[in-house]
Each structure stands twice: as structure tokens, then as C-alpha cells.
C-alpha positions as CSV (number, residue, x, y, z in Angstrom):
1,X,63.7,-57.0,58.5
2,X,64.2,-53.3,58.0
3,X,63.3,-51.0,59.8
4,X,60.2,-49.5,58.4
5,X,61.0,-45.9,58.7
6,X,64.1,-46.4,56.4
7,X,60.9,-47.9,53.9
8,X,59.2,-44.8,54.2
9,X,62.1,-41.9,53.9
10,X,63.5,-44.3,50.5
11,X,59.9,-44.5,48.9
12,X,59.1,-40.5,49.4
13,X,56.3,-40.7,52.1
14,X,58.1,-38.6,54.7
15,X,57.5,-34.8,54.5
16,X,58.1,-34.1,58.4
17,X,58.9,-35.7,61.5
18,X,58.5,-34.6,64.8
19,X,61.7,-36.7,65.8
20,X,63.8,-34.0,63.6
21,X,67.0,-34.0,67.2
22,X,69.4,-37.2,66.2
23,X,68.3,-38.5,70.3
24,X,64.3,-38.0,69.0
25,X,65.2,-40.0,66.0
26,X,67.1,-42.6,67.6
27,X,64.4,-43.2,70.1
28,X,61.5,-43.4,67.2
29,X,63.9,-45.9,65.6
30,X,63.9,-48.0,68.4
31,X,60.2,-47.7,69.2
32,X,59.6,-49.2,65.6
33,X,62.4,-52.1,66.1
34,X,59.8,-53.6,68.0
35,X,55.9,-53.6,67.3
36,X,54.6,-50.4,67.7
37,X,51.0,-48.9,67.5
38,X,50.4,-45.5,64.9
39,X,47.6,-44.5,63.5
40,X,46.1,-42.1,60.8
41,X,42.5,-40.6,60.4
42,X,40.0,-40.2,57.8
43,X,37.4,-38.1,57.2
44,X,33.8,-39.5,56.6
45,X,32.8,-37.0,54.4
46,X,32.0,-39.1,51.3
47,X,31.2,-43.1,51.5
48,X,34.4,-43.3,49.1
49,X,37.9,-42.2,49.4
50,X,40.0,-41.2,46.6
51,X,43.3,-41.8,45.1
52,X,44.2,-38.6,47.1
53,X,43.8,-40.9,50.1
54,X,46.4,-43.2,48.7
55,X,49.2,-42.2,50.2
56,X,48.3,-42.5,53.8
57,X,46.8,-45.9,53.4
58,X,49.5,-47.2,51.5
59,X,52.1,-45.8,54.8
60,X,49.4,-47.9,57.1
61,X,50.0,-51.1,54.7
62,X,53.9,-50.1,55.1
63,X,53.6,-50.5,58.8
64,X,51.5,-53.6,58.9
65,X,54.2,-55.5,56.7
66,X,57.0,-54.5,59.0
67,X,55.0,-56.3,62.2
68,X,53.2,-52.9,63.5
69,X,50.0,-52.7,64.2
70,X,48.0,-49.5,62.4
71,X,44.7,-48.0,63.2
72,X,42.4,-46.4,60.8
73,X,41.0,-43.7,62.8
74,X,37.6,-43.3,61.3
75,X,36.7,-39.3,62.3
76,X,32.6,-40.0,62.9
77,X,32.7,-37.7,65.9
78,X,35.0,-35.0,64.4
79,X,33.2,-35.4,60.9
80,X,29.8,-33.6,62.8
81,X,32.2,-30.7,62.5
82,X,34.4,-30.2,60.1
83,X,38.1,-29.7,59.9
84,X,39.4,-26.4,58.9
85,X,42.8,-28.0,58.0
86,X,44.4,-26.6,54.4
87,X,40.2,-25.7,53.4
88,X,39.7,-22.8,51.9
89,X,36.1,-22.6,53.2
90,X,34.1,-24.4,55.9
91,X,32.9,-27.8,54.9
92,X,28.8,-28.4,54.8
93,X,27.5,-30.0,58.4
94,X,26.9,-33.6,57.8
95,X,24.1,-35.2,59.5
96,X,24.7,-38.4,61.7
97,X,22.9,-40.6,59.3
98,X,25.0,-39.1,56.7
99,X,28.0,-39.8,58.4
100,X,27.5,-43.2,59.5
101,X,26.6,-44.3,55.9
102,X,29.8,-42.6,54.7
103,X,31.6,-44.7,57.6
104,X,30.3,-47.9,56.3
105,X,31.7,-47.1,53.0
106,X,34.9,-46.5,54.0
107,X,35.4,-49.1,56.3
108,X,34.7,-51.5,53.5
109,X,37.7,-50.0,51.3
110,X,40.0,-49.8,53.7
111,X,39.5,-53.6,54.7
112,X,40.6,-54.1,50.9
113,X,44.3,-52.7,52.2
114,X,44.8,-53.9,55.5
115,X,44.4,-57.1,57.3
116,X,42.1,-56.4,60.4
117,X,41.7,-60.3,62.1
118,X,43.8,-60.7,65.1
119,X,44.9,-57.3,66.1
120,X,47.1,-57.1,63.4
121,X,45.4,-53.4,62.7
122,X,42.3,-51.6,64.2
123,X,39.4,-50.3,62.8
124,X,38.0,-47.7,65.2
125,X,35.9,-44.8,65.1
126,X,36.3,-41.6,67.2
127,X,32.6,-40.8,67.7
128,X,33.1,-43.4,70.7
129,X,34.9,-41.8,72.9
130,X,34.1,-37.8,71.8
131,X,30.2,-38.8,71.1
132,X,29.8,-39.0,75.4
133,X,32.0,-36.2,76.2
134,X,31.0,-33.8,78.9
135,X,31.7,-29.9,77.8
136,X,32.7,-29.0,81.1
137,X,34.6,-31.6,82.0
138,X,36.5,-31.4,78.6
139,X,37.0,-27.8,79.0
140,X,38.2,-28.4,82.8
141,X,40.4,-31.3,81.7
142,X,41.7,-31.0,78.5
143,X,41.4,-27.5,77.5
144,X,43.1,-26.1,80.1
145,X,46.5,-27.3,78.2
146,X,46.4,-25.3,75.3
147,X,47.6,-21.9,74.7
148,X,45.0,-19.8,72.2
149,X,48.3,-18.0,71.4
150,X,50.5,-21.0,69.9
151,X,46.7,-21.9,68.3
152,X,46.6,-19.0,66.4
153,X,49.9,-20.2,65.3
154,X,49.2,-23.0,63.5
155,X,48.7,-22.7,60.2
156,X,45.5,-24.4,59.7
157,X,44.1,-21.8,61.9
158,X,46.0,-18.9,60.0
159,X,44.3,-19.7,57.1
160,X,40.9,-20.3,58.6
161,X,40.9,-17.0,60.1
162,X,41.8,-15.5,57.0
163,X,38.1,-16.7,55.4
164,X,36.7,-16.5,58.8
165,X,36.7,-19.3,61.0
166,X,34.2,-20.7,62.9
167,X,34.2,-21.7,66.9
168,X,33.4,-25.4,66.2
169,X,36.3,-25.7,63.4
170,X,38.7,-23.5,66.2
171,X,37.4,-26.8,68.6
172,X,39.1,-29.6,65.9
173,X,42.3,-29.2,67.4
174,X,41.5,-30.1,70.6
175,X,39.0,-32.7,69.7
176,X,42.2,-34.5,67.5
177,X,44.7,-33.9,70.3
178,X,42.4,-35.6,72.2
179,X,41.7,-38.4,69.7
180,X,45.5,-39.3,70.2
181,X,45.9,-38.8,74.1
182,X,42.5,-41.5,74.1
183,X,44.3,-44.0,71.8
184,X,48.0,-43.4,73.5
185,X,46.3,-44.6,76.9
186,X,43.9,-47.1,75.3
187,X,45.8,-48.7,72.5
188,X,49.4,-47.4,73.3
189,X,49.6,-45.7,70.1
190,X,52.3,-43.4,70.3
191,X,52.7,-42.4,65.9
192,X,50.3,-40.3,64.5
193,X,50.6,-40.2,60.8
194,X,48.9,-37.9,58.3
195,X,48.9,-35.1,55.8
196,X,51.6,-32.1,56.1
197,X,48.5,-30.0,56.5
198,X,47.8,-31.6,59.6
199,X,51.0,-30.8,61.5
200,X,49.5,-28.3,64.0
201,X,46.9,-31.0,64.8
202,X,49.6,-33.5,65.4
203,X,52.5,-31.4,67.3
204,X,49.0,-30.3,70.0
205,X,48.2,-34.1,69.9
206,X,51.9,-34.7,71.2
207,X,51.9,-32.1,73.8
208,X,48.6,-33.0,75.2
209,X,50.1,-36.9,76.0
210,X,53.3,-35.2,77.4
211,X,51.4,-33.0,80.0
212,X,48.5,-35.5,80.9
213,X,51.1,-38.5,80.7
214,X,54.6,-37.7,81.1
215,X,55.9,-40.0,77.7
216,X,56.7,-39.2,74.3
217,X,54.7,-39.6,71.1
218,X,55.3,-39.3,67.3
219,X,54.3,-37.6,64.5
220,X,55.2,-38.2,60.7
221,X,53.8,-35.9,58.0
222,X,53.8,-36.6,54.2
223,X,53.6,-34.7,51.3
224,X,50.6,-33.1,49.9
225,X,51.5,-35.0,46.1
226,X,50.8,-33.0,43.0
227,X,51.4,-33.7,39.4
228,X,54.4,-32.7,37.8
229,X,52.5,-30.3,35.7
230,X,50.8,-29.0,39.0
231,X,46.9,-31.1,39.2
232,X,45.8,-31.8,42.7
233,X,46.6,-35.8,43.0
234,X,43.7,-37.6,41.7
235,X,41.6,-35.0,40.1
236,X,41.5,-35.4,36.2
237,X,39.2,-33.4,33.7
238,X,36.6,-35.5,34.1
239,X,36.3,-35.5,38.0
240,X,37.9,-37.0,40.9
241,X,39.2,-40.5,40.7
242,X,37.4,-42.5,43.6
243,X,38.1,-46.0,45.0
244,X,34.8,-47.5,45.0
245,X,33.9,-49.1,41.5
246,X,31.0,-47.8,41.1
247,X,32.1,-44.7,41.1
248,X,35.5,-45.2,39.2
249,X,36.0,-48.6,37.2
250,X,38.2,-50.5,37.8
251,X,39.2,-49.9,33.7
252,X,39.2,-46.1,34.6
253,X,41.2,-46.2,37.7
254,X,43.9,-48.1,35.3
255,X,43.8,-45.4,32.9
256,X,43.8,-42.9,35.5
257,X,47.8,-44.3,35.9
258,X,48.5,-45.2,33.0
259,X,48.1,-41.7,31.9
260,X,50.9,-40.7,34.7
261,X,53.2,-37.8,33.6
262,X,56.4,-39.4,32.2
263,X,58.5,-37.2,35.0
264,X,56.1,-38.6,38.0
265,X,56.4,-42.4,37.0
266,X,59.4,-43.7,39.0
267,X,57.8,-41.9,42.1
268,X,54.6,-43.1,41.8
269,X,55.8,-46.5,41.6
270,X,57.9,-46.2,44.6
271,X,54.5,-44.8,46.7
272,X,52.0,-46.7,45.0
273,X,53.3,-50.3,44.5
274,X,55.1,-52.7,46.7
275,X,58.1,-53.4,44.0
276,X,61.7,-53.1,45.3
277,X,63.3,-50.1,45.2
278,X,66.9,-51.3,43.5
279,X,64.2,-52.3,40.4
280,X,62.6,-48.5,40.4
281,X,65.2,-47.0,40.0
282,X,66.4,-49.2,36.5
283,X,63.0,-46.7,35.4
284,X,64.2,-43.6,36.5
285,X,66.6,-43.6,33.7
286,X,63.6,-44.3,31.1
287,X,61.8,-41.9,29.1
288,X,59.5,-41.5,25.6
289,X,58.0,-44.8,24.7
290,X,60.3,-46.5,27.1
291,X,58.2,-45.4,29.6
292,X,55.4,-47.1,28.1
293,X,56.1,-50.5,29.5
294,X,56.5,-49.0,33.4
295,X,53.4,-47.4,33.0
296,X,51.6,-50.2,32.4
297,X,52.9,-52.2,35.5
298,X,52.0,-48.9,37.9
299,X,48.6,-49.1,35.8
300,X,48.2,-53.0,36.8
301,X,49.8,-52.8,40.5
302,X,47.5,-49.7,41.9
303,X,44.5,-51.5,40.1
304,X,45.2,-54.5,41.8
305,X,46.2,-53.6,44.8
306,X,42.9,-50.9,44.9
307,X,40.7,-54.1,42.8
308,X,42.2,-57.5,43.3
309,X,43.9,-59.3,40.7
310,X,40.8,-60.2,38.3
311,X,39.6,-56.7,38.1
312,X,43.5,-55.8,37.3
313,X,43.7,-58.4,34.6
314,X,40.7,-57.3,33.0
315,X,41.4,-53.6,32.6
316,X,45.1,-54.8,31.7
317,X,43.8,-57.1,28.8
318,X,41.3,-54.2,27.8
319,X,44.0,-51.4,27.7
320,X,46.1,-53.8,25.7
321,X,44.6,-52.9,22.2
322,X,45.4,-49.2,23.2
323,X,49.0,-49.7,25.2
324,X,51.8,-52.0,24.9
325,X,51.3,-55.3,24.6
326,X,54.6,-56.7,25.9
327,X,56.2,-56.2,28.7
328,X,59.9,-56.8,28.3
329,X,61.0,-59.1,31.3
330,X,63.7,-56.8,32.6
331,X,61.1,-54.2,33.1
332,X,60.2,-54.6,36.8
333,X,60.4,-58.2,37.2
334,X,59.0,-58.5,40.6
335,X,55.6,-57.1,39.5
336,X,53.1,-59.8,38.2
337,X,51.8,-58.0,35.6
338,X,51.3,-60.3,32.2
339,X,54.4,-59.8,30.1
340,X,52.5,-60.5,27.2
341,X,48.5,-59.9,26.1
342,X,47.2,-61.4,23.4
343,X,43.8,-60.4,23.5
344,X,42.0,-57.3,24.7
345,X,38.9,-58.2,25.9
346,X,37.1,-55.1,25.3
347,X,33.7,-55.6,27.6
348,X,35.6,-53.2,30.7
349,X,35.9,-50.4,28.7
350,X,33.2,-47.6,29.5
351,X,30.7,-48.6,26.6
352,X,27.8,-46.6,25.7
353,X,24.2,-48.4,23.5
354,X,22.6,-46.6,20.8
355,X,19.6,-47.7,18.7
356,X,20.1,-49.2,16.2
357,X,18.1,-46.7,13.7
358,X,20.0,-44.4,15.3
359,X,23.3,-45.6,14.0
360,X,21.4,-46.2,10.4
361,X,21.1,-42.9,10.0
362,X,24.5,-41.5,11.6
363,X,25.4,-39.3,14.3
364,X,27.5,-36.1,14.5
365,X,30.7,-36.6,15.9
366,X,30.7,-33.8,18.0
367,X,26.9,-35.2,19.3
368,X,28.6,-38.7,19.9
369,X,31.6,-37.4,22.3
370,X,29.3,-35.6,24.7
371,X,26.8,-38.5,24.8
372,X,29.3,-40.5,25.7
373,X,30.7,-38.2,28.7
374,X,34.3,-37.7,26.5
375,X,33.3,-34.3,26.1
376,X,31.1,-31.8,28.8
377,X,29.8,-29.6,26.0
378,X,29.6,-29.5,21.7
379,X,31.9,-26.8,22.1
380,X,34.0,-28.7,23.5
381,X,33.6,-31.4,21.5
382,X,34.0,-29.0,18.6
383,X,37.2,-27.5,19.7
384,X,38.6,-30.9,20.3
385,X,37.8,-32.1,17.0
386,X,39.4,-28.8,15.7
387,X,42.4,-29.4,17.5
388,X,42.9,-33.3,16.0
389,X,42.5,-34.9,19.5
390,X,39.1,-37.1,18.3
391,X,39.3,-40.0,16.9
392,X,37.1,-43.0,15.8
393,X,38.7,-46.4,15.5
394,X,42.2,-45.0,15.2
395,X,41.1,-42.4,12.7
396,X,41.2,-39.2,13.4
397,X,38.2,-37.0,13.2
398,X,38.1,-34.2,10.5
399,X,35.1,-32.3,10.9
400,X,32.6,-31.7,14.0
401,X,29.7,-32.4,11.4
402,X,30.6,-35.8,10.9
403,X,28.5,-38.6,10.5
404,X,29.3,-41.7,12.9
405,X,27.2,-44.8,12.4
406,X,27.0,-48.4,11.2
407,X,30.0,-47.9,8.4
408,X,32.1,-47.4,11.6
409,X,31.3,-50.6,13.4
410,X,34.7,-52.5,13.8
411,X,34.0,-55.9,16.2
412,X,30.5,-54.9,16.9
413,X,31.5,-51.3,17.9
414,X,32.6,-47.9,17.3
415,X,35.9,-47.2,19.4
416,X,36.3,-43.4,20.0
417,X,38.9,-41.7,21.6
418,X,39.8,-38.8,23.7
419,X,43.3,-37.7,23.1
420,X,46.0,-40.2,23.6
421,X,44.1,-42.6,25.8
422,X,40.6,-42.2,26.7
423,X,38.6,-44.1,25.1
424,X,35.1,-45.3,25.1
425,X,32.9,-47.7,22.7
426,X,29.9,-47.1,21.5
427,X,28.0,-50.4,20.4
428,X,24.2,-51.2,19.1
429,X,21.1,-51.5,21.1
430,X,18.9,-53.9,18.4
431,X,14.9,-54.0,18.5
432,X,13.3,-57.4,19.2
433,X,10.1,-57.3,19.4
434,X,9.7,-54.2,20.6
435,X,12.3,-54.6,23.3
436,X,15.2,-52.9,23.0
437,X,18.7,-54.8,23.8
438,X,22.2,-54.1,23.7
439,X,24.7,-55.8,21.3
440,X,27.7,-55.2,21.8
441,X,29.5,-58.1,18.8
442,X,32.3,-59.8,19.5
């Protein structure tokens, strides 16, 4: 097998290592030719992570499949504080309630991308260890070994200080460096993984377990990812892009990468799917409508790998009516996407119910597209209907004042669409006996 940091520098996850002297290097190497212990950590302060997240958890599933064991460091005792890493202000305190429902939520994602039974990864969370810790003894013990000098230095710190930076956020430093000294002596984790923004946090972590321990430890940095065009990975204009259903369908998240910049494809496939590399890079070659086909596997491989292969399927067959509907078997053979959809089935697609009178008497278009969320505002419903980016069932849109209704109904719905690919149907909510129920046709 290979050895997994070769995996990581060919797919783009490396940024920075601390192992940069050829001996450092050789000696991580060799640490990771046998089974080795690293970890990352994530914040509690949503009960969701987002596709933001993605690239960190995907590095732990990297390590898992090459034999390693990874921990997902869950940050309950850091989260009471806030980390002032890369923020341009200080984050709002979180209670302990908040925080352990937050924790709950994550641990159930992250079970959805790594295998926790047997040791084969650990699910821990560091308000065990730093929710007993004695002040004076940590000041005595651990704080002793840091310099406020080469603090200031870090650049977390440099731009805290810069918007003002509180005592308890100067403190997260520390409390991470300790959070890998504690799992270096309890779980012989000697990788700590994590954003670039966290390098300081890391490089203190490192010296702490030289001066308490005498040994060497790790650290691997990746990228903070943007767009091509410059958006903050996983924010869109309608919000953040979430991995808990409920917040982002599973037919949303799909759109979410099937809408991928044509220039960001090939290395989003490399970061975000499992497919072998010598078959990635056929697609940096493509580009146009040859695309089209690539984007549709990234589309089905981050949905299933984020969903499971049923939820992948159905946002797959849905998007199908919209995208291409073959898949030309040279494109990225390894990837079980179907090659060929025959039928969409359109019940995954964000659908909105109207009354029935409602639709009998017609609704502006520009109305329609906020009540449906496409649009935030009529103006901005008006200036995308102005613009030619409105369309109902294929059709564009001529005028704001246009009247939508049961003329439109194609299938048992109105299918309305947001540029080149959000769409969202609008079907009939029918009165029976005074009780109102959706049809949505077939």
C-alpha cells in the first residue's frame, strides 16, 4: 500500500508540514509506514458541520484507509471559549448545554465518514481532560513553557490583537497544545492535522511534547479552499451548505457540486471523492459541456459519500431532467454513478404547495420566486427576471408582472428556475372537505 502521505501531497490536501528538513520528512515517512495515531479537531459551535469541514474529514478517512488510526478531537472544553484562529471577531460564549447538543450533532456526522468499532478511529472530546484542570497547576506546569514573545508571533494572535483580543482567546493556545501533549501520552498520537490557520496552534502543540517528553510530533496544514472565482468554500447565495439533511438536502448538497466552477472540477474531485488519480486527470483536459459529465459524478460521489448511496441516487435521478443524462463510460469509470437515467423522479427537488384558488387565479412571477426562497426580495426577483435568468418550465420569464398558474402545470407542477440550475417546483395544495392537501401529480 502507499504510503498515505504521497495520497495526500498528489490529491492537494497538503498546505504545510512541520517535517519541511529531508531527515524530518524521512522520519514522518517512516512513522506512517506503520500504523500511526493523528488527529484533527472540530469545533462544536453548530450541531452541523459544513462542506467547509470537508476537507479535514476527508484527510481523517485518507488515513483510516491506509491502516492509521484518526481521532476526531471534538473541542467541548475549548468550545466554552472560543478560538481566535483566522476570526475576525470574537465568537459568542456558548453555554455547556449548547455545546453538548452541538457535540451530539456532530458526532453523528462524522460517524457517517469514519469507521469507529475496534479502534480503528476515536471519537473523543477534550472537555475530559481540560474540564478538571486545576489553574494553578496548569499555569505551574504547562504554562511555564511558552514564550508570550514567540505568542505574539503567531499569526492567529496578530490578528486578534489587531480587533482586540481577549485573555480567554490569548489562553486557546495553550489549552490546544495541551490537547496534543494529553493525546501524545494517552493515545500516542504524534500528527496533528488541521487548517493552515491553525499552524501556530500546532507548531506550540509540538514544542510542548518536546519539552515535557523528549520525542517528536507532527503537524500537516491544508489549504484554506476557495472558489476559483474567490467564494469562501461552501457558502453559496443562498447560505452555507451544511451536512445535516435537514439543513441541506441531500438534492441541494448535489446541486451545490454540480454547480462547481468549470476551473475547480478536477481538484475537487481529487479532494472530494475516492476515484484514482490516473482517471482525474483524463478531466483536467475537459472543458464547456464536456465538463458536464464530471460534474455530475463529483455531484453523485460527495452526495454519497456525505448521504449514502440511496439519497445519492435520488438527487442523481432528480437532477437528471436538468443535467446530462448519460454518462459516457470512459468518463471516470471507477465511480458508480449510473451511466444512464432514464427517469427523473422529481419528488427530491425543493417543492413548494399553493392553493389551489391560488393557482386559478395566477401569481406574479416575481411573487412566485421569493415564495419559493429562489429569490430574498421582489427586487431581486425583479432584476433577475430583467436580466433573463427566470424561467418556468424551460421558458424564460419576460416580465416581473407575469401571471404563473394552472396553464403552467406540466406533470402536476410548475418547474421554476434560478439561473442555470436551481430549480424548485411549485405544485397544488387541493381542498377536500375543508382540508387542505398537497398534490403534487405524477
Amino acid at each position: 500500500m502507499s504510503n498515505v502521505l504521497d495520497v495526500l501531497e498528489e490529491r492537494g490536501f497538503i498546505y504545510q508540514m512541520t517535517a519541511e528538513a529531508p531527515s524530518e520528512k524521512a522520519s514522518l515517512r517512516a512513522l506512517l509506514e506503520g500504523r500511526a495515531t493523528c488527529y484533527i479537531g472540530f469545533d462544536p459551535t453548530s450541531s452541523s458541520l459544513h462542506v467547509g469541514s470537508l476537507v479535514p474529514i476527508m484527510a481523517l478517512v485518507h488515513m483510516q484507509r491506509h491502516g492509521h488510526r484518526p481521532i476526531a478531537l471534538i473541542g467541548g472544553g475549548t468550545g466554552l471559549i472560543g478560538d481566535p484562529s483566522g476570526k475576525t471577531e470574537m465568537r459568542r460564549i456558548l453555554s455547556r448545554q449548547e455545546i453538548v447538543q452541538n457535540a451530539l450533532g456532530l458526532r453523528r456526522q462524522l460517524e457517517k465518514f469514519l469507521d469507529f468499532e475496534e479502534d480503528r478511529a476515536l471519537l473523543l472530546d477534550n472537555v475530559d481532560w481540560l474540564g478538571s484542570l486545576n489553574y494553578i497547576e496548569f499555569l505551574r506546569d504547562i504554562g511555564v513553557h511558552f514564550s508570550v514573545n514567540r505568542m505574539l508571533s503567531a499569526e492567529s494572535i496578530r490578528k486578534g490583537l489587531e480587533r482586540g483580543l481577549s485573555f480567554i482567546e490569548f489562553n486557546y493556545m495553550l489549552l490546544q497544545a495541551y490537547d496534543f501533549w494529553h493525546l501524545f501520552c494517552r493515545y500516542d498520537c504524534a500528527i496533528q492535522m488541521g487548517g493552515s490557520d491553525q499552524w501556530g496552534n500546532i507548531v506550540a502543540g509540538i514544542e510542548l511534547i518536546r519539552k515535557l517528553q523528549g520525542a517528536q510530533a507532527y503537524g500537516i496544514t491544508f489549504p484554506l479552499l476557495e472558489t476559483s472565482s474567490g467564494r469562501k468554500m461552501g457558502k453559496t447565495e443562498s447560505g452555507t451548505v451544511w451536512l445535516d439533511a435537514e439543513r441541506t438536502s441531500p438534492y441541494e448538497y448535489y446541486q451545490f457540486w454540480i454547480n462547481t466552477e468549470d476551473s475547480d472540477v478536477a481538484r475537487f474531485l481529487a479532494l472530494f471523492t475516492f476515484l484514482p488519480m490516473e482517471e482525474l486527470r483524463e478531466v483536467e483536459g475537459l472543458g464547456g459541456a464536456d465538463l458536464n459529465p464530471a460534474k455530475a459524478v463529483l455531484a453523485y460521489e460527495a452526495t454519497r459519500i456525505a448521504h449514502g448511496t440511496e439519497a445519492a441516487l435520488e438527487a442523481h435521478r432528480a437532477s437528471a431532467i436538468f443535467g446530462p443524462k448519460e454518462i459516457p463510460d470512459e468518463i471516470l469509470p471507477s465511480s458508480s454513478v449510473p451511466r444512464r437515467v432514464d427517469r427523473a423522479d422529481l419528488s427530491s427537488i425543493p417543492t413548494t404547495a399553493l392553493e389551489e384558488s391560488r393557482l386559478d387565479e395566477g401569481v406574479p412571477a416575481h411573487l412566485l420566486l421569493v415564495e419559493t426562497g429562489l429569490c430574498r426580495s421582489l427586487g431581486d426577483a425583479r432584476r433577475l427576471i430583467a436580466q433573463g435568468g427566470a424561467y418556468c418550465n424551460e421558458r424564460r420569464i419576460g416580465s416581473h408582472e407575469e401571471l404563473l398558474g394552472k396553464g403552467d402545470l406540466l406533470g402536476g407542477g410548475i418547474l421554476l428556475r434560478k439561473g442555470k440550475k436551481t430549480y424548485h417546483r411549485v405544485v397544488v395544495r387541493a381542498q377536500k372537505d375543508g382540508v387542505s392537501t398537497a398534490r403534487s401529480g405524477g
